[in-house]
Coordinates of C-alpha atoms and ligand atoms in Angstrom, one line a residue:
T7 CA -13.3 17.5 -1.8
A8 CA -10.0 16.0 -0.6
S9 CA -8.7 12.9 -1.6
E10 CA -11.7 10.6 -2.5
R11 CA -11.7 7.3 -4.5
S12 CA -13.4 6.6 -7.8
F13 CA -14.0 3.3 -9.2
V14 CA -13.3 3.1 -12.8
M15 CA -13.6 0.1 -15.2
I16 CA -12.1 -0.2 -18.6
K17 CA -15.1 -2.2 -20.5
P18 CA -14.5 -5.2 -23.0
D19 CA -13.9 -3.2 -26.1
G20 CA -11.3 -1.3 -24.4
V21 CA -9.4 -4.3 -23.4
S22 CA -10.1 -6.0 -27.0
R23 CA -9.1 -2.8 -28.4
Q24 CA -5.7 -3.1 -26.4
L25 CA -6.4 0.4 -25.1
V26 CA -5.4 -0.7 -21.6
G27 CA -2.0 1.2 -21.0
K28 CA -3.1 4.5 -22.6
I29 CA -6.3 4.8 -20.5
I30 CA -4.2 3.9 -17.0
S31 CA -1.7 6.5 -18.0
R32 CA -4.1 9.2 -18.2
F33 CA -5.1 8.8 -14.6
E34 CA -1.7 8.0 -13.8
E35 CA 0.1 10.9 -15.5
R36 CA -2.5 13.0 -13.7
G37 CA -1.1 12.2 -10.6
Y38 CA -4.1 9.8 -9.1
K39 CA -3.1 7.1 -7.0
L40 CA -3.6 3.0 -8.2
V41 CA -5.2 1.8 -5.1
A42 CA -6.5 -1.2 -6.9
V43 CA -6.7 -3.0 -10.2
K44 CA -7.5 -6.2 -11.4
S45 CA -8.6 -8.0 -15.0
L46 CA -11.9 -10.1 -14.7
T47 CA -14.8 -11.0 -16.7
P48 CA -17.9 -10.1 -14.9
S49 CA -20.6 -12.4 -13.9
E50 CA -24.2 -11.4 -15.1
A51 CA -25.2 -11.1 -11.4
L52 CA -22.1 -8.3 -10.8
A53 CA -22.8 -6.5 -14.4
K54 CA -26.6 -6.3 -13.2
E55 CA -25.9 -4.9 -9.6
H56 CA -23.5 -2.5 -11.0
Y57 CA -25.9 -0.8 -13.5
S58 CA -29.0 -1.3 -11.3
D59 CA -30.3 2.0 -11.3
L60 CA -30.6 1.8 -15.4
S61 CA -32.7 -1.7 -15.1
A62 CA -35.9 -0.1 -16.3
R63 CA -34.1 1.4 -19.4
P64 CA -34.6 0.0 -22.9
F65 CA -30.7 -0.6 -23.3
Y66 CA -30.2 -2.4 -19.8
P67 CA -30.0 -6.1 -21.3
G68 CA -27.7 -5.4 -24.3
L69 CA -25.5 -3.2 -21.5
V70 CA -25.2 -6.4 -19.2
K71 CA -24.4 -8.5 -22.5
Y72 CA -21.7 -6.1 -23.6
I73 CA -20.2 -6.4 -20.4
T74 CA -20.3 -10.2 -19.8
S75 CA -19.4 -10.8 -23.3
G76 CA -16.6 -13.0 -22.2
T77 CA -13.9 -10.5 -23.0
P78 CA -12.7 -9.4 -19.6
V79 CA -12.6 -6.2 -18.0
V80 CA -9.8 -3.8 -16.1
A81 CA -11.4 -2.6 -12.9
M82 CA -9.8 0.1 -11.2
V83 CA -10.1 2.3 -8.0
W84 CA -8.1 5.7 -8.4
E85 CA -7.6 8.1 -5.4
G86 CA -6.8 11.9 -5.1
K87 CA -8.2 15.2 -5.2
D88 CA -11.7 15.4 -6.6
V89 CA -10.8 12.1 -8.7
I90 CA -14.7 11.5 -9.1
K91 CA -15.5 14.8 -10.8
Q92 CA -12.0 14.9 -12.9
G93 CA -12.5 11.1 -13.8
R94 CA -15.6 11.8 -15.4
R95 CA -13.8 14.6 -17.3
I96 CA -11.0 12.1 -18.3
V97 CA -13.4 9.6 -19.3
G98 CA -15.8 12.5 -21.5
A99 CA -19.4 12.5 -22.1
T100 CA -21.6 9.1 -21.8
N101 CA -22.3 9.6 -25.5
P102 CA -19.1 9.7 -27.3
Q103 CA -20.3 12.0 -30.1
D104 CA -20.6 14.6 -27.4
A105 CA -17.3 14.0 -25.9
D106 CA -14.7 16.3 -25.8
P107 CA -12.1 15.3 -28.4
G108 CA -9.1 15.0 -25.5
S109 CA -11.3 12.6 -23.6
V110 CA -11.2 8.8 -23.5
R111 CA -14.8 8.3 -25.3
G112 CA -14.1 11.5 -27.5
Q113 CA -10.6 10.2 -28.8
Y114 CA -11.5 6.5 -29.1
A115 CA -15.3 5.7 -29.0
V116 CA -17.8 6.6 -31.6
S117 CA -20.8 4.4 -30.1
V118 CA -22.9 5.1 -26.8
G119 CA -23.3 1.1 -26.8
R120 CA -19.3 0.8 -27.1
N121 CA -17.8 3.5 -25.1
L122 CA -14.9 2.1 -23.8
I123 CA -14.9 2.9 -20.1
H124 CA -16.9 3.5 -16.8
A125 CA -16.5 6.1 -13.9
S126 CA -18.5 6.3 -10.9
D127 CA -20.1 9.6 -10.9
A128 CA -20.8 10.6 -7.7
F129 CA -19.3 10.0 -4.0
D130 CA -22.2 7.5 -2.9
S131 CA -22.0 5.6 -6.4
A132 CA -18.3 5.5 -6.1
T133 CA -18.4 4.0 -2.5
K134 CA -21.4 1.5 -3.7
E135 CA -19.4 0.3 -6.7
I136 CA -16.1 0.1 -5.0
G137 CA -17.6 -2.1 -2.6
L138 CA -19.4 -4.0 -5.4
W139 CA -16.2 -4.8 -7.4
F140 CA -13.3 -5.2 -4.4
A141 CA -13.2 -6.9 -1.0
P142 CA -11.5 -4.2 1.4
E143 CA -8.3 -6.1 1.2
E144 CA -7.7 -5.3 -2.4
L145 CA -7.4 -1.8 -1.7
S146 CA -3.8 -0.3 -0.9
D147 CA -3.1 2.1 1.2
Y148 CA 0.4 3.3 0.3
E149 CA 1.9 7.0 -0.7
P150 CA 3.5 7.5 -4.1
I151 CA 6.6 9.3 -4.0
A152 CA 5.1 12.4 -6.0
W153 CA 2.1 12.4 -3.9
P154 CA 3.2 15.6 -1.8
W155 CA 4.1 17.4 -4.9
V156 CA 0.6 16.3 -6.8
M157 CA -1.7 16.7 -4.0
A158 CA -0.6 19.9 -2.3
Ligands
DAT4 P1 -22.1 6.8 -17.9 O1 -21.4 5.5 -18.3 O2 -21.3 7.9 -18.6 O3 -21.9 6.8 -16.6 P2 -24.7 5.9 -17.8 O4 -24.5 6.0 -16.4 O5 -26.3 7.2 -18.0 O6 -23.6 6.7 -18.5 O7 -25.3 4.8 -18.5 C1 -24.1 3.7 -18.6 C2 -23.8 3.0 -19.6 O8 -24.8 2.6 -20.4 C3 -23.3 4.0 -20.8 O9 -21.7 4.1 -20.5 C4 -23.5 3.4 -21.7 C5 -25.0 2.8 -21.9 N1 -25.8 4.0 -22.1 C6 -26.3 5.0 -21.7 N2 -27.2 5.7 -22.5 C7 -27.5 4.7 -23.6 C8 -28.4 4.8 -24.8 N3 -29.1 5.9 -25.1 N4 -28.1 3.9 -25.6 C9 -27.4 2.6 -25.4 N5 -26.5 2.6 -24.3 C10 -26.3 3.6 -23.4
MG5 MG1 -22.9 5.8 -15.0

């Protein structure tokens, strides 16, 4: 696909472990455009809605507790060519034990319950998640100076 947007979130462990800059750099240096970014401690309602597809899974309560621990998350929207699929590759497999060592999870995480980062897995979930975490006016429309070179 052409230019699209993905919702990416550094989870509380990533913030607490001070990996925010390193993680952001991977998306930025690849050439993706930062459309929105904010730090917040999600409410339980927001965390539950974000992970609503997983509500029947045994790990769901623990997942919601982890995301709402009180340590903030960094919520972002990144834009660019195939950013949804490529963002998933940057992030790595859900279980860090299966993640490519070059991915964020493969480099920095060992446990599925503390896997540092979220990235949307499809166009529909990206649309849902961006709308859930950001108001339309929080999304910036601008052209990075290198954009024509990156996106050609
Ligand atoms: P992803 O985050 O790679 O999109 P997912 O959507 O299947 O993975 O699950 C969301 C999160 O839930 C995942 O990042 C970590 C947690 N999770 C998934 N499977 C789990 C499991 N078997 N045990 C504990 N936590 C799990
Ligand atoms: Mg997912």
